[in-house]
Coordinates of C-alpha atoms and ligand atoms in Angstrom, one line a residue:
X1465 CA 98.5 99.0 -8.1
X1466 CA 95.2 97.1 -8.4
X1467 CA 96.6 95.1 -11.3
X1468 CA 99.8 94.3 -9.4
X1469 CA 97.8 93.0 -6.4
X1470 CA 95.7 90.9 -8.8
X1471 CA 98.8 89.4 -10.4
X1472 CA 100.3 88.6 -7.0
X1473 CA 97.0 87.0 -6.0
X1474 CA 96.8 84.9 -9.1
X1475 CA 100.4 83.8 -8.6
X1476 CA 99.7 82.8 -5.0
X1477 CA 96.6 80.8 -6.1
X1478 CA 98.7 79.0 -8.7
X1479 CA 101.2 78.0 -6.1
X1480 CA 98.6 76.7 -3.7
X1481 CA 96.2 75.0 -6.0
X1482 CA 96.3 73.0 -9.2
X1483 CA 100.0 73.3 -9.7
X1484 CA 103.0 71.2 -8.7
X1485 CA 103.5 71.8 -5.1
X1486 CA 107.2 72.8 -5.2
X1487 CA 107.6 72.4 -1.5
X1488 CA 107.1 68.6 -1.4
X1489 CA 110.6 67.9 -0.5
X1490 CA 110.6 69.0 3.2
X1491 CA 111.8 66.5 5.8
X1492 CA 109.2 63.8 6.5
X1493 CA 106.9 64.8 3.6
X1494 CA 105.3 61.7 2.2
X1495 CA 106.0 61.3 -1.5
X1496 CA 103.1 59.0 -2.5
X1497 CA 100.6 59.6 0.2
X1498 CA 98.2 62.5 0.1
X1499 CA 99.2 65.6 2.2
X1500 CA 97.8 69.1 2.0
X1501 CA 100.1 71.6 0.3
X1502 CA 100.4 73.4 3.6
X1503 CA 98.8 73.7 7.1
X1504 CA 96.6 71.5 9.1
X1505 CA 94.6 68.5 7.9
X1506 CA 92.6 65.8 9.7
X1507 CA 89.8 63.5 8.5
X1508 CA 89.0 62.5 4.9
X1509 CA 85.6 63.9 4.0
X1510 CA 83.1 63.7 1.2
X1511 CA 84.9 60.8 -0.6
X1512 CA 83.1 60.4 -3.8
X1513 CA 83.6 59.3 -7.4
X1514 CA 82.1 61.1 -10.4
X1515 CA 82.8 61.0 -14.1
X1516 CA 86.2 59.4 -13.9
X1517 CA 87.5 61.4 -10.9
X1518 CA 87.8 60.6 -7.2
X1519 CA 87.2 63.5 -5.0
X1520 CA 88.9 63.8 -1.6
X1521 CA 87.6 66.6 0.7
X1522 CA 89.3 66.9 4.0
X1523 CA 89.2 68.6 7.4
X1524 CA 91.4 71.6 6.8
X1525 CA 92.6 74.7 8.7
X1526 CA 94.3 76.8 6.1
X1527 CA 95.8 79.3 8.6
X1528 CA 97.8 77.2 11.0
X1529 CA 99.5 73.8 11.4
X1530 CA 97.3 72.9 14.3
X1531 CA 93.6 72.2 14.4
X1532 CA 91.3 75.3 14.3
X1533 CA 88.1 76.5 12.5
X1534 CA 87.5 73.7 10.1
X1535 CA 87.0 74.0 6.3
X1536 CA 86.7 71.3 3.7
X1537 CA 89.9 71.2 1.6
X1538 CA 89.6 69.5 -1.8
X1539 CA 91.7 67.5 -4.2
X1540 CA 90.9 65.2 -7.1
X1541 CA 92.5 62.2 -8.8
X1542 CA 91.8 59.8 -11.6
X1543 CA 93.8 56.9 -10.0
X1544 CA 93.6 57.6 -6.2
X1545 CA 97.4 58.1 -6.1
X1546 CA 98.2 61.2 -8.2
X1547 CA 96.2 64.1 -6.6
X1548 CA 95.6 67.6 -7.9
X1549 CA 94.9 70.3 -5.2
X1550 CA 91.8 72.3 -5.8
X1551 CA 90.5 75.5 -4.0
X1552 CA 88.9 75.1 -0.5
X1553 CA 85.4 73.8 -1.1
X1554 CA 83.5 74.8 2.1
X1555 CA 84.3 77.7 4.4
X1556 CA 83.0 78.2 7.9
X1557 CA 80.1 80.6 8.2
X1558 CA 77.8 82.0 10.9
X1559 CA 76.3 78.6 11.6
X1560 CA 79.6 77.2 12.5
X1561 CA 82.8 75.4 11.4
X1562 CA 82.6 72.7 8.7
X1563 CA 83.2 69.4 10.4
X1564 CA 83.4 65.9 8.9
X1565 CA 80.8 64.5 6.6
X1566 CA 80.2 62.7 3.3
X1567 CA 79.2 63.4 -0.3
X1568 CA 76.7 61.7 -2.6
X1569 CA 75.8 61.9 -6.3
X1570 CA 72.0 62.6 -6.5
X1571 CA 71.3 60.5 -9.6
X1572 CA 67.5 60.9 -9.3
X1573 CA 67.6 64.6 -8.4
X1574 CA 65.8 63.9 -5.1
X1575 CA 66.9 67.2 -3.6
X1576 CA 66.0 69.3 -6.6
X1577 CA 69.5 70.7 -7.1
X1578 CA 70.0 69.0 -10.4
X1579 CA 70.4 65.5 -11.8
X1580 CA 73.8 64.1 -10.7
X1581 CA 74.4 67.1 -8.4
X1582 CA 77.3 66.4 -6.0
X1583 CA 75.8 67.0 -2.5
X1584 CA 77.9 67.3 0.7
X1585 CA 76.3 66.4 4.0
X1586 CA 78.4 67.8 6.8
X1587 CA 78.3 68.9 10.4
X1588 CA 78.2 72.5 11.6
X1589 CA 80.1 72.9 14.8
X1590 CA 79.2 76.1 16.5
X1591 CA 82.2 77.0 18.7
X1592 CA 80.4 79.9 20.5
X1593 CA 77.6 77.6 21.6
X1594 CA 80.3 75.0 22.6
X1595 CA 82.3 77.6 24.6
X1596 CA 79.1 78.7 26.3
X1597 CA 78.9 75.1 27.6
X1598 CA 75.5 74.4 25.9
X1599 CA 74.7 71.1 24.3
X1600 CA 73.2 72.0 20.9
X1601 CA 76.7 72.7 19.4
X1602 CA 76.4 70.5 16.4
X1603 CA 73.8 70.1 13.6
X1604 CA 73.8 68.6 10.1
X1605 CA 73.7 70.6 6.8
X1606 CA 74.0 70.2 3.1
X1607 CA 75.7 72.0 0.2
X1608 CA 75.6 71.2 -3.5
X1609 CA 77.8 71.5 -6.6
X1610 CA 76.6 71.1 -10.2
X1611 CA 80.1 71.5 -11.7
X1612 CA 81.7 68.3 -10.3
X1613 CA 82.8 69.9 -7.0
X1614 CA 84.4 73.1 -8.4
X1615 CA 82.0 75.5 -6.8
X1616 CA 79.6 75.0 -3.9
X1617 CA 76.3 76.5 -2.7
X1618 CA 75.1 76.0 0.8
X1619 CA 71.5 75.1 1.1
X1620 CA 69.5 78.1 2.1
X1621 CA 67.5 76.4 4.8
X1622 CA 70.4 74.8 6.7
X1623 CA 70.7 73.1 9.1
X1624 CA 68.7 70.1 7.8
X1625 CA 69.0 68.1 11.0
X1626 CA 69.0 69.8 14.4
X1627 CA 70.6 68.6 17.5
X1628 CA 68.7 66.2 19.6
X1629 CA 70.3 67.5 22.8
X1630 CA 73.6 65.6 22.7
X1631 CA 76.9 67.3 22.9
X1632 CA 78.5 65.1 20.2
X1633 CA 76.2 64.9 17.2
X1634 CA 78.3 64.7 14.1
X1635 CA 80.0 63.1 11.0
X1636 CA 77.0 62.2 8.8
X1637 CA 77.7 59.4 6.2
X1638 CA 74.9 59.1 3.7
X1639 CA 74.1 56.5 1.1
X1640 CA 71.1 55.8 -1.2
X1641 CA 69.1 52.7 -0.1
X1642 CA 67.5 51.3 -3.3
X1643 CA 65.0 49.0 -1.5
X1644 CA 63.4 51.8 0.5
X1645 CA 64.1 54.5 -2.0
X1646 CA 65.5 56.6 0.8
X1647 CA 68.8 58.2 1.8
X1648 CA 70.2 56.7 5.0
X1649 CA 72.4 58.7 7.3
X1650 CA 74.6 57.2 10.0
X1651 CA 75.5 59.8 12.6
X1652 CA 77.8 59.6 15.6
X1653 CA 75.9 60.7 18.7
X1654 CA 77.8 60.5 22.0
X1655 CA 78.7 56.8 22.4
X1656 CA 76.3 55.4 19.9
X1657 CA 75.3 55.6 16.2
X1658 CA 71.9 56.9 15.1
X1659 CA 70.3 56.1 11.8
X1660 CA 68.1 58.6 10.0
X1661 CA 66.3 58.4 6.6
X1662 CA 65.2 61.0 4.1
X1663 CA 63.5 61.1 0.7
X1664 CA 65.4 64.3 -0.4
X1665 CA 68.4 65.0 2.0
X1666 CA 66.5 67.9 3.4
X1667 CA 63.9 66.3 5.8
X1668 CA 65.3 63.6 8.1
X1669 CA 63.5 61.1 10.3
X1670 CA 65.2 59.2 13.1
X1671 CA 65.0 55.4 12.4
X1672 CA 67.1 53.6 15.0
X1673 CA 70.0 53.6 17.4
X1674 CA 73.0 51.3 17.1
X1675 CA 74.6 50.5 20.4
X1676 CA 76.3 47.1 20.4
X1677 CA 75.2 44.5 22.9
X1678 CA 77.6 43.7 25.7
X1679 CA 79.9 46.5 24.6
X1680 CA 81.1 47.8 27.9
X1681 CA 84.3 49.2 26.4
X1682 CA 84.8 52.9 27.2
X1683 CA 86.3 54.1 24.0
X1684 CA 85.9 57.8 24.2
X1685 CA 83.7 59.7 21.8
X1686 CA 82.3 57.8 18.8
X1687 CA 83.1 59.5 15.5
X1688 CA 82.9 59.1 11.7
X1689 CA 80.5 56.1 11.2
X1690 CA 80.2 54.4 7.9
X1691 CA 77.6 51.7 6.9
X1692 CA 77.7 49.8 3.6
X1693 CA 76.9 46.3 2.2
X1694 CA 79.8 44.1 1.0
X1695 CA 79.7 40.8 -0.8
X1696 CA 81.9 37.8 0.0
X1697 CA 83.6 37.1 -3.3
X1698 CA 83.9 33.3 -2.7
X1699 CA 80.2 32.6 -2.0
X1700 CA 78.2 35.7 -3.0
X1701 CA 76.8 36.3 0.5
X1702 CA 76.2 39.9 1.4
X1703 CA 76.6 41.5 4.8
X1704 CA 76.6 45.0 6.1
X1705 CA 79.6 46.6 7.7
X1706 CA 79.4 49.4 10.3
X1707 CA 82.7 51.2 10.7
X1708 CA 83.0 53.3 13.9
X1709 CA 85.9 55.5 14.9
X1710 CA 86.7 55.9 18.5
X1711 CA 88.4 58.9 20.1
X1712 CA 90.2 57.0 22.8
X1713 CA 91.5 53.7 24.2
X1714 CA 92.2 52.0 20.9
X1715 CA 94.3 48.8 21.5
X1716 CA 97.6 50.7 21.3
X1717 CA 96.4 54.0 22.7
X1718 CA 94.5 57.1 21.6
X1719 CA 92.2 57.1 18.6
X1720 CA 91.4 54.0 16.4
X1721 CA 88.8 52.3 14.2
X1722 CA 86.5 49.3 14.8
X1723 CA 84.0 47.6 12.6
X1724 CA 80.9 45.5 13.1
X1725 CA 79.5 42.9 10.6
X1726 CA 75.8 42.5 10.5
X1727 CA 72.5 43.1 8.7
X1728 CA 70.6 46.2 7.8
X1729 CA 66.8 46.0 7.2
X1730 CA 66.4 49.5 5.8
X1731 CA 66.0 51.0 9.3
X1732 CA 68.1 49.2 11.8
X1733 CA 71.6 47.7 11.8
X1734 CA 72.1 44.6 13.9
X1735 CA 75.5 43.1 14.5
X1736 CA 76.1 39.4 14.2
X1737 CA 79.5 39.2 15.8
X1738 CA 81.7 41.2 18.2
X1739 CA 83.5 44.3 16.9
X1740 CA 87.0 43.9 15.4
X1741 CA 89.7 46.6 15.1
X1742 CA 90.5 47.5 11.5
X1743 CA 94.2 48.3 12.2
X1744 CA 96.4 47.8 15.2
X1745 CA 98.9 50.5 14.5
X1746 CA 98.6 53.9 16.2
X1747 CA 98.0 56.0 13.1
X1748 CA 94.9 55.0 11.3
X1749 CA 91.8 57.1 12.1
X1750 CA 88.6 58.6 10.8
X1751 CA 88.5 55.8 8.3
X1752 CA 85.7 56.1 5.7
X1753 CA 84.9 54.6 2.3
X1754 CA 84.3 56.3 -1.1
X1755 CA 80.8 56.6 -2.4
X1756 CA 79.6 55.8 -5.9
X1757 CA 82.7 53.8 -7.0
X1758 CA 82.2 51.7 -10.1
X1759 CA 81.5 48.0 -9.6
X1760 CA 80.7 48.7 -5.9
X1761 CA 84.3 48.5 -4.9
X1762 CA 84.9 49.5 -1.4
X1763 CA 87.9 51.8 -1.2
X1764 CA 88.8 53.2 2.2
X1765 CA 91.0 56.1 3.3
X1766 CA 92.1 56.9 6.8
X1767 CA 93.8 59.8 8.4
X1768 CA 97.3 58.7 9.2
X1769 CA 97.7 60.1 12.7
X1770 CA 96.4 59.9 16.3
X1771 CA 94.7 62.6 18.3
X1772 CA 97.1 61.9 21.1
X1773 CA 99.9 63.7 19.4
X1774 CA 98.7 64.8 15.9
X1775 CA 99.1 68.5 16.6
X1776 CA 102.7 68.0 17.9
X1777 CA 104.3 65.8 15.2
X1778 CA 107.6 67.4 14.0
X1779 CA 106.6 68.7 10.6
X1780 CA 106.6 72.4 10.0
X1781 CA 104.9 73.3 6.7
X1782 CA 102.0 70.9 6.8
X1783 CA 100.6 68.4 9.3
X1784 CA 99.5 64.9 8.6
X1785 CA 98.8 62.6 5.6
X1786 CA 96.1 60.2 4.5
X1787 CA 96.8 56.4 4.4
X1788 CA 97.1 54.9 0.9
X1789 CA 93.7 54.0 -0.4
X1790 CA 92.9 50.4 0.4
X1791 CA 90.4 48.0 -1.1
X1792 CA 88.2 46.3 1.4
X1793 CA 86.9 42.8 1.0
X1794 CA 84.9 40.5 3.3
X1795 CA 86.0 37.0 4.0
X1796 CA 84.5 34.2 6.0
X1797 CA 86.6 32.1 8.3
X1798 CA 85.9 29.7 11.1
X1799 CA 86.3 32.4 13.7
X1800 CA 83.7 34.6 11.9
X1801 CA 83.7 37.3 9.2
X1802 CA 86.6 39.7 8.7
X1803 CA 87.5 42.5 6.4
X1804 CA 90.7 42.4 4.5
X1805 CA 92.6 45.5 3.3
X1806 CA 94.8 45.5 0.2
X1807 CA 96.6 48.0 -1.9
X1808 CA 94.5 49.1 -4.9
X1809 CA 95.9 47.4 -8.1
X1810 CA 97.1 50.7 -9.6
X1811 CA 99.6 51.0 -6.7
X1812 CA 101.9 48.4 -8.5
X1813 CA 102.5 50.8 -11.3
X1814 CA 104.4 53.1 -8.9
X1815 CA 106.8 50.4 -7.9
X1816 CA 110.0 49.2 -9.5
X1817 CA 112.0 46.2 -8.4
X1818 CA 115.4 47.0 -6.9
X1819 CA 116.2 43.6 -5.3
X1820 CA 114.8 40.1 -5.5
X1821 CA 115.8 36.8 -3.9
X1822 CA 113.7 33.7 -4.1
X1823 CA 115.2 31.8 -1.2
X1824 CA 116.5 33.9 1.7
X1825 CA 118.8 32.6 4.3
X1826 CA 118.7 34.4 7.6
X1827 CA 120.1 36.4 9.2
X1828 CA 119.6 38.6 6.2
X1829 CA 121.0 42.0 5.8
X1830 CA 120.9 44.6 3.0
X1831 CA 122.7 47.9 3.5
X1832 CA 122.8 51.1 1.5
X1833 CA 119.3 50.6 0.2
X1834 CA 116.8 53.5 0.0
X1835 CA 113.9 52.5 2.3
X1836 CA 112.4 56.0 2.5
X1837 CA 110.1 55.2 -0.4
X1838 CA 109.9 51.5 -0.6
X1839 CA 107.8 48.3 -0.6
X1840 CA 109.2 45.2 1.0
X1841 CA 107.5 41.8 0.5
X1842 CA 108.3 38.3 1.5
X1843 CA 106.6 35.0 2.3
X1844 CA 107.5 32.3 4.8
X1845 CA 106.2 29.1 6.3
X1846 CA 103.3 30.0 8.5
X1847 CA 104.3 30.3 12.1
X1848 CA 107.9 31.3 11.5
X1849 CA 109.0 33.8 14.1
X1850 CA 110.9 36.7 12.6
X1851 CA 112.2 40.1 13.6
X1852 CA 112.5 42.7 10.8
X1853 CA 114.4 45.9 11.4
X1854 CA 114.6 49.0 9.4
X1855 CA 117.4 51.3 10.5
X1856 CA 119.7 54.2 9.5
X1857 CA 123.3 55.2 9.8
X1858 CA 122.5 57.0 13.1
X1859 CA 121.4 53.7 14.7
X1860 CA 117.7 54.7 14.8
X1861 CA 115.4 51.8 14.0
X1862 CA 111.9 50.6 13.6
X1863 CA 111.3 46.9 14.4
X1864 CA 108.5 44.4 13.6
X1865 CA 108.5 41.1 15.5
X1866 CA 106.1 38.4 14.4
X1867 CA 106.3 35.9 17.2
X1868 CA 103.9 33.2 18.3
X1869 CA 100.4 34.7 18.3
X1870 CA 101.3 38.4 18.3
X1871 CA 102.9 41.0 16.1
X1872 CA 104.8 43.8 17.9
X1873 CA 106.1 47.0 16.4
X1874 CA 108.5 49.2 18.2
X1875 CA 109.4 52.8 17.4
X1876 CA 110.9 53.7 20.7
X1877 CA 114.3 54.5 19.1
X1878 CA 113.1 55.4 15.6
X1879 CA 114.2 59.1 15.6
X1880 CA 112.4 62.2 16.9
X1881 CA 109.9 61.4 19.6
X1882 CA 110.2 64.0 22.3
X1883 CA 107.2 66.0 20.9
X1884 CA 104.8 63.9 22.9
X1885 CA 105.2 61.3 25.7
X1886 CA 102.7 58.9 24.3
X1887 CA 104.5 58.5 21.0
X1888 CA 107.1 56.1 22.3
X1889 CA 105.4 55.1 25.6
X1890 CA 105.0 51.5 24.6
X1891 CA 105.4 49.1 21.6
X1892 CA 102.3 48.3 19.6
X1893 CA 100.9 44.8 19.9
X1894 CA 98.5 43.0 17.5
X1895 CA 96.9 39.6 18.5
X1896 CA 96.8 37.0 15.8
X1897 CA 94.5 34.4 17.5
X1898 CA 95.1 31.0 15.9
X1899 CA 96.4 32.5 12.6
X1900 CA 100.0 32.0 11.4
X1901 CA 101.6 34.7 9.4
X1902 CA 103.0 33.6 6.0
X1903 CA 102.9 36.8 3.9
X1904 CA 104.4 40.1 4.8
X1905 CA 104.1 43.4 2.9
X1906 CA 105.6 46.7 4.2
X1907 CA 105.0 50.1 2.6
X1908 CA 107.3 52.9 3.6
X1909 CA 107.0 56.5 2.7
X1910 CA 109.4 58.9 4.5
X1911 CA 107.7 59.0 7.9
X1912 CA 105.2 56.1 7.8
X1913 CA 104.8 52.4 7.5
X1914 CA 101.8 50.4 6.5
X1915 CA 102.2 46.8 7.4
X1916 CA 99.8 44.3 5.7
X1917 CA 99.9 40.6 6.6
X1918 CA 98.4 37.5 5.1
X1919 CA 96.7 39.1 2.1
X1920 CA 95.6 42.2 4.1
X1921 CA 93.9 40.2 7.0
X1922 CA 96.0 42.1 9.5
X1923 CA 97.2 45.7 9.3
X1924 CA 99.3 48.1 11.3
X1925 CA 99.9 51.7 10.4
X1926 CA 102.5 53.7 12.2
X1927 CA 104.4 57.0 12.0
X1928 CA 108.0 57.6 12.8
X1929 CA 110.5 60.5 12.3
X1930 CA 114.0 59.2 11.8
X1931 CA 116.8 61.9 11.6
X1932 CA 118.2 60.1 8.5
X1933 CA 116.3 57.9 6.1
X1934 CA 116.2 54.2 6.8
X1935 CA 118.8 52.4 4.6
X1936 CA 119.4 49.1 6.3
X1937 CA 117.1 46.1 6.2
X1938 CA 117.7 43.2 8.5
X1939 CA 115.6 40.1 9.0
X1940 CA 116.3 37.3 11.5
X1941 CA 114.2 34.2 12.0
X1942 CA 114.0 31.8 14.8
X1943 CA 116.2 28.7 14.2
X1944 CA 117.4 30.5 11.0
X1945 CA 114.3 29.3 9.1
X1946 CA 114.6 30.5 5.5
X1947 CA 112.2 33.0 3.9
X1948 CA 110.9 33.1 0.4
X1949 CA 110.4 35.6 -2.4
X1950 CA 111.9 38.6 -0.9
X1951 CA 111.3 41.7 -3.0
X1952 CA 112.4 45.2 -2.4
X1953 CA 110.9 47.8 -4.6
X1954 CA 111.2 51.5 -4.9
X1955 CA 108.0 53.5 -5.0
X1956 CA 107.8 56.5 -7.3
X1957 CA 106.7 59.9 -6.0
X1958 CA 103.3 61.0 -7.1
X1959 CA 103.9 64.8 -6.8
X1960 CA 106.0 65.7 -9.9
Ligands
FRU2163 C1 87.4 63.1 14.0 C2 86.8 64.4 14.2 C3 85.3 64.4 13.8 C4 85.0 65.8 13.6 C5 86.3 66.3 13.0 C6 86.7 67.7 13.5 O1 88.8 63.1 13.9 O2 86.9 64.7 15.6 O3 84.5 63.8 14.7 O4 84.0 66.0 12.7 O5 87.3 65.5 13.5 O6 87.8 68.2 12.8

């Protein structure tokens, strides 16, 4: 009997972890984006590279498809596109649920857990204290792994940073600051970011508070900060970027991600220009970068959903996906500094051309084409007004209008939407300022679109739930202006 139970248990473990997830064919299941095998997922956590592997931990509730007591799920990849599921890394315990945080590689063994130990710095959220209406709900803690993230030990003297009396006190992102020989932590505290320093990840000292000047925007709770230096490739200048995620009132509703460009002196971050939104779609949140990536590349992942309706989207086995990993770069333009986001180069290896046309006369229409896993690219003379529609045989459609100084996406008739009133309440609008769009890239994966314009200067990420896959592409342009270099590619699934 005991043996039988053991065999059943081993069988179940194999299905869930480390093996091909046989179920990856459910309606709406992304085929080349990361999704958990089953159940609820939100933020990416502990993004870190070690010995040829990228580790993705994530907010995970393994018992239901809605948010609940948080764990850290775990997966790894050698190319950021093909992921292998691994057992849950961190379980809740008597100190609380395991909320978002980061992971570092302790190259100098500052914490004494071993040279090159992988150390997770996360938030404990104590739900009992929260329910009792008290403020000291959240504190920061650490756990370490000396076998590349396979097994984890929580530090015996947790928490390492106690609550300073604020209700929201979470999402530590930590990096090693060479100049001061200290770890720096950014932490979301209410509607500001606090910076702490530590020689060993165990004792933390408060250094400063970042609250932008003239920032009267009321953007809900501040979450998941990320501070890092980035070099402008064209002139070698380095600036610091502070990413901040906001729980509410993003430009197109609900949760969204902003960033500040500035300087960091080892203690304090000072912005040099007003915040910009990283993405104008509705479904790009809790965005953070990987630590320890070779050549200092900045690779960012976001949670492809929105707190407005994340727990209601019409998937049954699992809930939500990560965005594709994107490479961040900083550019300088006359209006100021700006991040660009582009697909990582290895993404191209997944694509295969299915249609190409150098000069495209509009109106253009291509029917019976599989747009459920596809990339569509084209270029045009800057300032050409176009409407692109992706539709299916049931007449459901998703449209993108690039017109004048705005881009507008509309999913009001894109399929299932009655799960939440905000999903189709209004179209999404992105301002372009003085810029003219001349390069369009669309990446479609079952129930999502990532729109990148002008070499990743502008991005919009949106979900949709059509009842049949999109199979018709139409493009019209004002005054029938021609388009160039239209390429439609299929994208291979990464779960074999
Ligand atoms: C952001 C967030 C974090 C928190 C986690 C809880 O989406 O609210 O602030 O740590 O999710 O799951």
